[in-house]
Coordinates of C-alpha atoms and ligand atoms in Angstrom, one line a residue:
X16 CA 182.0 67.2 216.3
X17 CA 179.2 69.6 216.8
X18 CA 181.0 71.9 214.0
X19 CA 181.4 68.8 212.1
X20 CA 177.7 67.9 212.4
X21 CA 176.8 71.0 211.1
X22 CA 178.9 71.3 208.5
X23 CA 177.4 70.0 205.1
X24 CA 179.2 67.1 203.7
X25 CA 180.6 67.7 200.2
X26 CA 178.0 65.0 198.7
X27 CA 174.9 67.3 200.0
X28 CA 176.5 70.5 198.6
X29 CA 177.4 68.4 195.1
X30 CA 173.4 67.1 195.3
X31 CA 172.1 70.6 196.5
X32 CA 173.7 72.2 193.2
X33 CA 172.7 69.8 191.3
X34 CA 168.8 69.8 191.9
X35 CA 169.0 74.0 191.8
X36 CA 171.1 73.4 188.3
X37 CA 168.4 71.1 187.5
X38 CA 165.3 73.1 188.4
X39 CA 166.8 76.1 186.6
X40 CA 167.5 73.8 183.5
X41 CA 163.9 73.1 184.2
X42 CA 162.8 76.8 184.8
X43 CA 164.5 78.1 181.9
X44 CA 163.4 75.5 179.3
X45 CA 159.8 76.4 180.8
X46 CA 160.4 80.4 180.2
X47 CA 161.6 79.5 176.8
X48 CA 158.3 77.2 175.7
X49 CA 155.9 79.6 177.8
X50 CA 157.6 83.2 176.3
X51 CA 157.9 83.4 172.9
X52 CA 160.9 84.4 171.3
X53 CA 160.4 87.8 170.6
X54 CA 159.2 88.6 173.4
X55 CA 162.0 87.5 175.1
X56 CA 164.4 89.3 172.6
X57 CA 162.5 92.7 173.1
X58 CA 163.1 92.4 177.2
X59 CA 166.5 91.4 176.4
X60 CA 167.0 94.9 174.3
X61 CA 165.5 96.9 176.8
X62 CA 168.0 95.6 179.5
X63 CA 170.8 96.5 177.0
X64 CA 169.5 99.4 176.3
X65 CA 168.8 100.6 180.0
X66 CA 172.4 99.9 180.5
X67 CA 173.9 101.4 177.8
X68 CA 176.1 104.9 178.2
X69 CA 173.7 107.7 176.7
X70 CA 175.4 108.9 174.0
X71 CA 175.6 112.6 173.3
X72 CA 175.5 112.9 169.5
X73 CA 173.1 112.5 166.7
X74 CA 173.8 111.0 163.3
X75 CA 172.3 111.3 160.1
X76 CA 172.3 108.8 157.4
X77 CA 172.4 110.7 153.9
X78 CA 172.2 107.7 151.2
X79 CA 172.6 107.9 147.7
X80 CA 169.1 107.3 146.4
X81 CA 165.8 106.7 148.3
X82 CA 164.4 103.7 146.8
X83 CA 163.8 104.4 142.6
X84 CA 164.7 108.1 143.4
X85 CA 168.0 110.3 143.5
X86 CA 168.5 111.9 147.3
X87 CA 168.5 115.1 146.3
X88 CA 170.4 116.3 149.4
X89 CA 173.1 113.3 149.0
X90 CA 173.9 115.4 145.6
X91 CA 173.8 118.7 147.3
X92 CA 176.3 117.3 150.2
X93 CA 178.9 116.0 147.6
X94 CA 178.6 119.0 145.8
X95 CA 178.8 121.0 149.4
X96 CA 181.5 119.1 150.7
X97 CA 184.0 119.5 147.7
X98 CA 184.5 123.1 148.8
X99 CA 185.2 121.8 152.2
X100 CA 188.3 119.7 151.7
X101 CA 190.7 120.9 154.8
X102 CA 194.5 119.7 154.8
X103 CA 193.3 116.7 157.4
X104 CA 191.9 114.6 153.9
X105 CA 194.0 111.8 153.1
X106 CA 192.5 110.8 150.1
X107 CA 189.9 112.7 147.5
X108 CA 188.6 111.7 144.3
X109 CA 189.5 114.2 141.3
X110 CA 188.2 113.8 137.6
X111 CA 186.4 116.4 135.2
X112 CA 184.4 115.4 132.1
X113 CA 184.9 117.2 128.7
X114 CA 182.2 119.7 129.5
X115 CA 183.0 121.1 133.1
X116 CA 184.8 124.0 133.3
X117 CA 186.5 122.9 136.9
X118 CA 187.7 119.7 137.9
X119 CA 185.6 118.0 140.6
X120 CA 187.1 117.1 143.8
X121 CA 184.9 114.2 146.0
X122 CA 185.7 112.6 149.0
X123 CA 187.2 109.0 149.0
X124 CA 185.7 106.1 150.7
X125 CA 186.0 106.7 154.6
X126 CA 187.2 110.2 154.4
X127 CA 185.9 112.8 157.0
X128 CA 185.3 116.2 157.1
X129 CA 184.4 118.5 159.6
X130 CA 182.4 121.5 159.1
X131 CA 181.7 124.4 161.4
X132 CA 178.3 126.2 161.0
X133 CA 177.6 129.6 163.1
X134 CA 180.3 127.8 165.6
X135 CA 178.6 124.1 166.1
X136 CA 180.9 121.4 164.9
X137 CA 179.4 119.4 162.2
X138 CA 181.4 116.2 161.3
X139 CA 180.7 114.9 158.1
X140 CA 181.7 110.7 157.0
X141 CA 181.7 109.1 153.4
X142 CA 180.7 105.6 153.4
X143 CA 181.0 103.5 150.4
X144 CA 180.2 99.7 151.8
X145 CA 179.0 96.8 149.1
X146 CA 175.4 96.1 150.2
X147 CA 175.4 92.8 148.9
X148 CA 179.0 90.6 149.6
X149 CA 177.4 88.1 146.9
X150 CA 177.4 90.9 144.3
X151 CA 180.7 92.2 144.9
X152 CA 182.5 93.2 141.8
X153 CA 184.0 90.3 139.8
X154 CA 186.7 90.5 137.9
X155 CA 186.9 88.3 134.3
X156 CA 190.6 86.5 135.1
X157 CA 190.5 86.2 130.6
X158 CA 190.0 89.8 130.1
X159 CA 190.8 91.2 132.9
X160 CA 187.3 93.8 132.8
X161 CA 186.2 94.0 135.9
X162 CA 181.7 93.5 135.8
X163 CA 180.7 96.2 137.4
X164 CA 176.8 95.8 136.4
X165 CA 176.6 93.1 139.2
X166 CA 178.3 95.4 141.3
X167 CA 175.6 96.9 144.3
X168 CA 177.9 99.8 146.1
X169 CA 175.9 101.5 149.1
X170 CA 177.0 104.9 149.3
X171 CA 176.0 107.5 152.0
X172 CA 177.3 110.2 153.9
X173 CA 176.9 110.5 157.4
X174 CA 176.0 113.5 159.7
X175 CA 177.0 113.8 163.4
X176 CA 177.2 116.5 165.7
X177 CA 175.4 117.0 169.2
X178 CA 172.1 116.2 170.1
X179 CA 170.8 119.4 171.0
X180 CA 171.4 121.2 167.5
X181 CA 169.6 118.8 165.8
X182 CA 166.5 121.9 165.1
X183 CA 169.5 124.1 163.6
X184 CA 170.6 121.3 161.5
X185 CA 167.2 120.6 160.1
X186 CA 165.8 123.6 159.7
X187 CA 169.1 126.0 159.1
X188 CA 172.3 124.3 158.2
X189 CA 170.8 121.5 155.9
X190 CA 168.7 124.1 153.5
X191 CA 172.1 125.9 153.5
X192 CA 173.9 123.1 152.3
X193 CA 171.2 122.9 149.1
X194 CA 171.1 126.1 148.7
X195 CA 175.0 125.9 148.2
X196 CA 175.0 123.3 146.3
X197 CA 172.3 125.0 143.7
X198 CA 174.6 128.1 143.6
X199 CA 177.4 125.7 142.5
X200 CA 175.3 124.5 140.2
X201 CA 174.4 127.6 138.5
X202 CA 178.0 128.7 138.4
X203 CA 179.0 125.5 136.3
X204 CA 175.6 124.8 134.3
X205 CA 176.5 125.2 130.5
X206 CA 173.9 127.1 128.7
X207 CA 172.0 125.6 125.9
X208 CA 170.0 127.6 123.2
X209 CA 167.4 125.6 121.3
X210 CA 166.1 126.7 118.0
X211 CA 163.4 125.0 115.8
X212 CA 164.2 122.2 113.4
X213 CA 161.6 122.0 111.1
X214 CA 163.5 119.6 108.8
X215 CA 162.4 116.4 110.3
X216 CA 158.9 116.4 108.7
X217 CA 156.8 118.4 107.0
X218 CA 154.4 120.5 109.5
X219 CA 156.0 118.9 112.9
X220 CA 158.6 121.4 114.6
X221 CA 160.6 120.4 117.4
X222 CA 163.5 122.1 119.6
X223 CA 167.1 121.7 118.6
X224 CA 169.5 122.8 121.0
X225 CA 173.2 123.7 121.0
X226 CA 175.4 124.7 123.9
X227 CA 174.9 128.7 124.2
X228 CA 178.7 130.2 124.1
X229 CA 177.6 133.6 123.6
X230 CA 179.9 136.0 125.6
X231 CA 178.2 139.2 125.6
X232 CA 176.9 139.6 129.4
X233 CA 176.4 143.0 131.3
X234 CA 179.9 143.8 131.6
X235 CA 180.7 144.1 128.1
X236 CA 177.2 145.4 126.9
X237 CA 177.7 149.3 125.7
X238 CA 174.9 150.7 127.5
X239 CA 174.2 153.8 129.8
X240 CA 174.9 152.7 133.4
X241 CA 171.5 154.0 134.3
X242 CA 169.5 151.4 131.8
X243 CA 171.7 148.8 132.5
X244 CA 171.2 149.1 136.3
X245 CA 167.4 149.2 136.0
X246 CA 167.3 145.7 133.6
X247 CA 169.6 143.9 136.6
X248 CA 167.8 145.0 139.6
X249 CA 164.7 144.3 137.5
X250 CA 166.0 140.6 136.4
X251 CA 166.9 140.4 140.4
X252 CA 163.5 141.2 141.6
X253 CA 162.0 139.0 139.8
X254 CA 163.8 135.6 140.6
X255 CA 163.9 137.1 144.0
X256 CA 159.8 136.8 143.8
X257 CA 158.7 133.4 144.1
X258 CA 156.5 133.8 147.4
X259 CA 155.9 137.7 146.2
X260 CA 154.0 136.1 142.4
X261 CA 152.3 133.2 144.9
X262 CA 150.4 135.9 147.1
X263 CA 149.3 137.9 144.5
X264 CA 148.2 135.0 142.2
X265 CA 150.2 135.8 139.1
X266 CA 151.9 134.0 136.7
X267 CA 156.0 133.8 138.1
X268 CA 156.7 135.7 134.8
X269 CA 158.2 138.6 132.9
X270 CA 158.1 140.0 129.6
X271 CA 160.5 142.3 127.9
X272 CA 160.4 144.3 124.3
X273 CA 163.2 145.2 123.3
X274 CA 162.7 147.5 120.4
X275 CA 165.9 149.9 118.2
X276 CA 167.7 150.3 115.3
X277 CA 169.6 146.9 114.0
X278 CA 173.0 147.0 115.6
X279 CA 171.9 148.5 119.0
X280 CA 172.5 145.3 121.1
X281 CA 169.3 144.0 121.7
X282 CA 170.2 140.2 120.8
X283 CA 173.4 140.9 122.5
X284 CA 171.1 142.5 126.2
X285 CA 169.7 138.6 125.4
X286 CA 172.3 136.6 125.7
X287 CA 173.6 138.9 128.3
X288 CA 170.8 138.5 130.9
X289 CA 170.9 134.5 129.9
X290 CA 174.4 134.5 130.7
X291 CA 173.5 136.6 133.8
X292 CA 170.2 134.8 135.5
X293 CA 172.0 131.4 133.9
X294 CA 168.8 130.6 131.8
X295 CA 168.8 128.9 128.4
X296 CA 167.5 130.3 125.7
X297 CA 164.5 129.5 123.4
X298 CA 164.8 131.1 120.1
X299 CA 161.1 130.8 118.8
X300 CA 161.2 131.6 114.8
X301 CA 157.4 132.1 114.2
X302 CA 158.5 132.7 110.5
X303 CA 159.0 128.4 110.9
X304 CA 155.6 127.9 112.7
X305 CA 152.2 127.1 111.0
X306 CA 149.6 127.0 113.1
X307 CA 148.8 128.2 116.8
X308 CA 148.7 124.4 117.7
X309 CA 152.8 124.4 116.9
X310 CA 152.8 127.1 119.0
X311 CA 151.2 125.1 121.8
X312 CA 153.4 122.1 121.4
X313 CA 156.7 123.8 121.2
X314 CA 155.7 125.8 124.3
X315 CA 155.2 122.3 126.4
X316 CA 158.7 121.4 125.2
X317 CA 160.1 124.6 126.9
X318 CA 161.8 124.3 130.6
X319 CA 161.4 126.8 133.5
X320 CA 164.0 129.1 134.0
X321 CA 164.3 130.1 131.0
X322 CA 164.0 132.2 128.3
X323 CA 161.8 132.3 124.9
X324 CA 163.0 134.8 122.4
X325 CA 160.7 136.0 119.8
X326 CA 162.8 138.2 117.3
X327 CA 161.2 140.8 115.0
X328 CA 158.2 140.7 115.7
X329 CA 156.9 143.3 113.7
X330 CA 157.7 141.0 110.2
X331 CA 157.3 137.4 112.0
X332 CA 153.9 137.4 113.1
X333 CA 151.0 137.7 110.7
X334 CA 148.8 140.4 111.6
X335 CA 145.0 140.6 110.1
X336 CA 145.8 144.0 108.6
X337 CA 149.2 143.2 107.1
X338 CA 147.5 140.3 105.3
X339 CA 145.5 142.9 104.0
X340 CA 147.9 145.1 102.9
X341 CA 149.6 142.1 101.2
X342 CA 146.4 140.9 99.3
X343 CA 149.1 140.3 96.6
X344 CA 151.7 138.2 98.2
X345 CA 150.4 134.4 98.1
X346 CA 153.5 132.8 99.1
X347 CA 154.9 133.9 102.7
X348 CA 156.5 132.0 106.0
X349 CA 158.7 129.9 103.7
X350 CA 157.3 129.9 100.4
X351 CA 154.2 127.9 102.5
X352 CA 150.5 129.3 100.9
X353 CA 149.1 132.1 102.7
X354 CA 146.2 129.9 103.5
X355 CA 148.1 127.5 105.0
X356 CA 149.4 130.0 107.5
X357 CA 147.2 129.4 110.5
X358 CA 149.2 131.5 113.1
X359 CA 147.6 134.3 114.1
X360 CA 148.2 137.9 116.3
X361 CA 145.4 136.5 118.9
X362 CA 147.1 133.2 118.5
X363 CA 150.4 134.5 119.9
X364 CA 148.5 137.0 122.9
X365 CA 146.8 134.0 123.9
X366 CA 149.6 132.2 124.1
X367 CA 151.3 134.8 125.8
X368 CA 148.7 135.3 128.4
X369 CA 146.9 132.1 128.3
X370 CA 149.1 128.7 128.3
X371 CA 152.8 130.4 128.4
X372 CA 151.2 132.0 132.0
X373 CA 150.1 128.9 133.1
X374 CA 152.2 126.5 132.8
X375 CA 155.8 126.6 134.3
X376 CA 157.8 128.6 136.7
X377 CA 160.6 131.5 136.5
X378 CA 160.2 132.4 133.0
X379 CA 161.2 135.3 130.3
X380 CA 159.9 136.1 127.6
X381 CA 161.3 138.7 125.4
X382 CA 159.9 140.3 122.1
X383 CA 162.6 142.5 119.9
X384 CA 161.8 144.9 117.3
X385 CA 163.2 147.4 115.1
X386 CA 160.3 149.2 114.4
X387 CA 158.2 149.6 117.5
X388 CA 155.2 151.6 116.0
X389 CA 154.4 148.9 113.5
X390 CA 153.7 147.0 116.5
X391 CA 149.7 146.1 116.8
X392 CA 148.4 147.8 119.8
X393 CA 147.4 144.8 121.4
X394 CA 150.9 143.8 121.9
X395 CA 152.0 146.9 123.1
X396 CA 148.9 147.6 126.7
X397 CA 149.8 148.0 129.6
X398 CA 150.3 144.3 131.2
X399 CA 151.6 142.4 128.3
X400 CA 155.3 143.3 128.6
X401 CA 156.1 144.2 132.4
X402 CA 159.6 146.6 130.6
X403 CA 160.0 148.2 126.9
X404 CA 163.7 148.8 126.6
X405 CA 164.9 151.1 124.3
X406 CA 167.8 149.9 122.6
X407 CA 169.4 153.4 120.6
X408 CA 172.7 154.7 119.4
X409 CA 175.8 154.8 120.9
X410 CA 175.9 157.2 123.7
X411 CA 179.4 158.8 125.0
X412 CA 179.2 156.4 128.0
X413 CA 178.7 153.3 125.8
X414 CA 181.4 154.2 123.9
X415 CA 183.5 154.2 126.6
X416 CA 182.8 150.5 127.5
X417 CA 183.6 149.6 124.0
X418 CA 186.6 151.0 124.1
X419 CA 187.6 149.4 127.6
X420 CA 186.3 145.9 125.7
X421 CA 188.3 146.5 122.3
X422 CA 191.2 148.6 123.4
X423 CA 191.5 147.9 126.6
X424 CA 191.1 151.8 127.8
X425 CA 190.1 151.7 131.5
X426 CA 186.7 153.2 131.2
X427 CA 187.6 155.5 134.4
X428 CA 190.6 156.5 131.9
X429 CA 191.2 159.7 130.1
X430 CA 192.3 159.7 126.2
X431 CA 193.2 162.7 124.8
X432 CA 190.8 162.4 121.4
X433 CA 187.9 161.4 123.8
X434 CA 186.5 164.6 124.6
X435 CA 186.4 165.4 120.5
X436 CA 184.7 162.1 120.0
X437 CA 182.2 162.9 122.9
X438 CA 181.5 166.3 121.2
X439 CA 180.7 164.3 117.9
X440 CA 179.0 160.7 119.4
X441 CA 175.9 162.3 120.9
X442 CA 174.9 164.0 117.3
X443 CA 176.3 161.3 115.4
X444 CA 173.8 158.3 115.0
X445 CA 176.2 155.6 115.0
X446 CA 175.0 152.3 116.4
X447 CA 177.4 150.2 119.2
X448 CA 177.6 147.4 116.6
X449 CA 179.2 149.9 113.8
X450 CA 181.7 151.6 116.6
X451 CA 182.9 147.7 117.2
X452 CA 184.0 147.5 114.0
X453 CA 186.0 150.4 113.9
X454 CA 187.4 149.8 117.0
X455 CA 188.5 146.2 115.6
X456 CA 190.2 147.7 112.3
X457 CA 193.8 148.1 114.4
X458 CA 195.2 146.7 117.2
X459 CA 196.6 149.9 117.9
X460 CA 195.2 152.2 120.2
X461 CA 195.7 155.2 118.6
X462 CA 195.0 154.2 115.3
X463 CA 192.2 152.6 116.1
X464 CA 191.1 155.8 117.9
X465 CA 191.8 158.1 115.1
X466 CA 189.8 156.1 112.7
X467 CA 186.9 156.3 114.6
X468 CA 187.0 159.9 115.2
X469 CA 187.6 160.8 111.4
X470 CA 184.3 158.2 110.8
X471 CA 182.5 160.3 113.1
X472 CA 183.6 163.5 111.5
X473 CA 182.5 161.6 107.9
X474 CA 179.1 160.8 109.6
X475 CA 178.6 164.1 111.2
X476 CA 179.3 165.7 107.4
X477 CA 177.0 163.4 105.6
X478 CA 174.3 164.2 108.0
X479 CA 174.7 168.1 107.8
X480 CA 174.0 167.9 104.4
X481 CA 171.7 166.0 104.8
X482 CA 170.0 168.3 107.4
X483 CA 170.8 170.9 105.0
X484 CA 169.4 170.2 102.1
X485 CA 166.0 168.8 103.9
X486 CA 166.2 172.8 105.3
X487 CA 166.5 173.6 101.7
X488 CA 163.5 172.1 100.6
X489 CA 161.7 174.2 102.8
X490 CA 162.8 177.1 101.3
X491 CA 160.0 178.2 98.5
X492 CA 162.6 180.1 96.3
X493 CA 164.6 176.6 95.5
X494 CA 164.4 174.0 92.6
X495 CA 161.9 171.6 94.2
X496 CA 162.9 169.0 91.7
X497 CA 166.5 168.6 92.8
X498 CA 165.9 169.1 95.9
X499 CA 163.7 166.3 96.5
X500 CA 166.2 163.9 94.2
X501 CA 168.7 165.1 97.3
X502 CA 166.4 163.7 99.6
X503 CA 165.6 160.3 98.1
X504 CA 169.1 160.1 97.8
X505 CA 169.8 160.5 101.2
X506 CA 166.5 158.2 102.2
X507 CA 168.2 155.7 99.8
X508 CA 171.5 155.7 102.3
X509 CA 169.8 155.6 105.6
X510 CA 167.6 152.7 104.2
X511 CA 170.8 150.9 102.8
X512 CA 172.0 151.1 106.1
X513 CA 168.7 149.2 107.8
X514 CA 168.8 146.9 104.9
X515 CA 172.4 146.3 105.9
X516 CA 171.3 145.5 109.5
X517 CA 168.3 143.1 108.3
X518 CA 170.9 140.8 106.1
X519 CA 173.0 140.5 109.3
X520 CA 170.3 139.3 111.3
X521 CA 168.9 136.8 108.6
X522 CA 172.4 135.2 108.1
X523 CA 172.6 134.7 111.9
X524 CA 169.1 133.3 111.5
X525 CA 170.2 131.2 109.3
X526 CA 173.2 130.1 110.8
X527 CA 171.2 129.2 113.8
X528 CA 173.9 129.0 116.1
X529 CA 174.4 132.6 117.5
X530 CA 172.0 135.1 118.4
Ligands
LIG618 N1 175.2 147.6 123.1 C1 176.2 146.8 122.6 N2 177.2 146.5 123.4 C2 178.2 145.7 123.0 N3 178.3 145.3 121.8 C3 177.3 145.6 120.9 C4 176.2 146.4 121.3 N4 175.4 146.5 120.2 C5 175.9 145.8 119.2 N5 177.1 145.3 119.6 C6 178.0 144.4 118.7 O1 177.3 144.4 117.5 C7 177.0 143.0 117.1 C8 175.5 143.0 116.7 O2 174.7 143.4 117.7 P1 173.3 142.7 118.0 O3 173.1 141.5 117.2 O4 173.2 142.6 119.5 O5 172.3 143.8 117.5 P2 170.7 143.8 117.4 O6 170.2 145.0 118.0 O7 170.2 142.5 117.9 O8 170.5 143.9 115.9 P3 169.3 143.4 114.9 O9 168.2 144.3 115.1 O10 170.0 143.4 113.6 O11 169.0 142.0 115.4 C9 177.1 142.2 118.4 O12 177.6 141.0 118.1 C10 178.1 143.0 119.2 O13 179.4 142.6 119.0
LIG619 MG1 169.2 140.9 116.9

């Protein structure tokens, strides 16, 4: 009874929960017209997120473009990651484009990648998701071409590894990624040489450009080991130097004369340190230029890393004292009037060390020559070109690298006619350009070989006698007279010979397309 008594009946309990249902009901509609509703969100999240497991690992969200702009390290990952590929990848993405050299591999949609970096595992995702389901890609049932211009595709990659390398990753392994991916870069960029097309419109000049095929680099360049050293490790320094030109508050520049007999190389050394630093080439014809104002504009149009190739210099550029000299020569830089000609010596230093210094970053210039004492002084102090190379005739040791090019003779290789041709070479002023063309007359080693030596034997006669008969004239008891028609004569042939080299170079000129 008493138990009974005590007991509450089932109606009280039913009542009970329904007044504390009620007053909750009540309490909760009051919490949500007194709290607002963020508020109310925001403590909700901070319970979550007080009860959430910690988690461990850190991602990165690499996407595609940032806003208007490409994500430079999104490119530099893709690139990256294509050397990555491991066994574990289902699916990859494979094309190449008329002008790559490789094919390209890419990651598919969804594919992973892990990468170890001084031992910390660094797992790499691509994720392709459409950003906007109401601009998926539609297909048109009629014609079947799918519109991709309404397509919106998010693409990103995403970096994850642990927490506590998330320093090494910023600071060490991403800068290694871009610096990868601009070394891949380099490897595959194709080349371009520009030259001036001044057919457009009278006065204007602008840059053409063509893709720079030009195979000569250091390997195949007939040069003594010593010279061709110094030119890399000097080319190496000096893209090595960015912080080195900053601190000293120069210009990040470098100029090079290249001066020799036609035929030594020196266009060749050009295209061989392009092909070597992977910078294009500006071939700057002043012969086409009018005024320093052309100059000016064409330099704007240039690009860093790069190079700007003025050729002859000695007949391009219009020196004060050779207009004096040629008092009598009205017509000149392409049948233009002499008073026309507005491009000056002090128009091309200023340019040199004026606007070319200050405007753009990792650039070469390079002057060539054939005659460096006709050079004007000015172009020649101390400062203006940082290395005068000396391009000159074919040593024993150059010889021996055209051979290994043409013939295919090891240059660590013994022949038994080489130590005859070495006795002859170094007397013999025979330039790298005219030994190639012996060496291309046969296919045949030996022939090939023997020809050259008896050409060498040839020159070294025809420059005894020359020699000779230049002794002769010394020699008071002779006829004068015929002794100095010997001499012209022999003038007249070395001269043919330059002349010789001077038609090459203008038909090259004129073809435009090789240096
Ligand atoms: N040092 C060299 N090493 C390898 N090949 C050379 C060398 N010199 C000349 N040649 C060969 O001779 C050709 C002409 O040489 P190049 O045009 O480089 O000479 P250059 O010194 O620029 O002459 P120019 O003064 O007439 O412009 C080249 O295409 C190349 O095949
Ligand atoms: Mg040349």
């Amino acid at each position: 009874m008493f138990s009974q008594t005590e007991m509450p009946s089932a109606s009280s309990m039913f009542s009970a929960y329904a007044s504390m249902t009620a007053s909750m009901m009540l309490l909760r509609s009051m919490a949500n017209e007194l709290i607002p509703h963020p508020i109310r969100a925001y403590v909700l999240n901070a319970f979550r997120y007080l009860l959430k497991p910690r988690s461990q690992s850190l991602t990165l969200v690499i996407e595609e473009s940032n806003g208007i702009a490409r994500n430079h390290l999104y490119d530099a990952a893709e690139a990256y990651l294509s050397t990555r590929v491991s066994p574990d990848n289902e699916r990859l993405k494979i094309s190449k484009t008329p002008k790559e050299k490789k094919l390209t591999i890419r990651l598919e949609k969804g594919e992973k990648l892990l990468d170890l970096y001084h031992g910390v595992s660094l797992r790499w995702r691509f994720i392709c998701s459409d950003s906007d389901k109401n601009n998926a890609p539609t297909t048109d049932n009629t014609t079947g071409i799918s519109n991709v211009s309404v397509r919106s595709e998010k693409r990103f990659f995403e970096l994850s590894f642990h927490k506590k390398h998330k320093q090494m990753v910023l600071e060490s392994y991403l800068p290694f990624v871009l610096e990868k991916a601009k070394e891949m870069k380099d490897e595959e960029r194709i080349l371009k040489m520009h030259t001036l097309n001044t057919s457009f419109c009278y006065g204007g000049v602008k840059w053409d450009s063509i893709n720079l095929e030009h195979p000569s680099t250091f390997e195949t360049l007939a040069m003594d080991w010593e010279q061709k050293e110094s030119i890399m490790e000097d080319l190496n320094r000096f893209v090595k130097r960015r912080e080195f030109y900053k601190r000293v508050g120069r210009a990040w520049k470098r100029g090079y004369l290249l001066y020799g007999p036609p035929g030594t190389g020196k266009s060749s050394l050009i295209a061989a340190m392009a092909n070597y630093l992977k910078f294009d080439i500006y071939d700057l014809q002043l012969g086409n230029i009018v005024r320093d104002s052309d100059l000016r504009k064409l330099l704007l149009a240039t690009a860093n890393r790069s190079i700007l190739v003025i050729e002859d210099i000695d007949c391009s550029v219009d020196l004060p004292e050779r207009r004096h000299h040629h008092a009598d020569h009205h017509y000149h830089h392409h049948g233009r009037k002499q008073s026309d000609v507005q491009l000056t010596l002090s128009g091309l230093l200023n340019f040199i060390d004026g606007l070319w210094s200050s405007c753009g970053d990792e650039r070469i210039i390079i002057f060539t020559t054939n005659h460096k004492e006709r050079l004007d002084p000015a172009l020649l102090r101390p400062g203006r070109m940082d290395m005068h190379i000396h391009m000159s005739y074919c040593s024993f040791q150059a010889f021996k690298i055209l051979a290994s090019n043409y013939l295919d003779i090891p240059t660590t290789d013994h022949h038994p006619l080489f130590p005859e041709i070495e006795g002859l070479i170094e007397d013999t002023q025979i330039t790298p350009a005219h030994v190639a063309e012996e060496l291309m007359k046969s296919e045949d080693t030996e022939v090939a070989l023997q020809g050259f030596l008896n050409l060498l034997k040839r020159k070294k006669m025809e420059g005894d006698v020359c020699e000779n008969e230049a002794v002769a004239a010394d020699e008071p008891n002779n006829n004068k007279q015929s002794n100095k028609k010997r001499k012209v004569a022999c003038n007249k042939q070395k001269k043919t010979v330059a002349a010789a080299g001077t038609q090459r170079r203008t038909r090259r000129l004129r073809r435009g397309s090789s240096l």
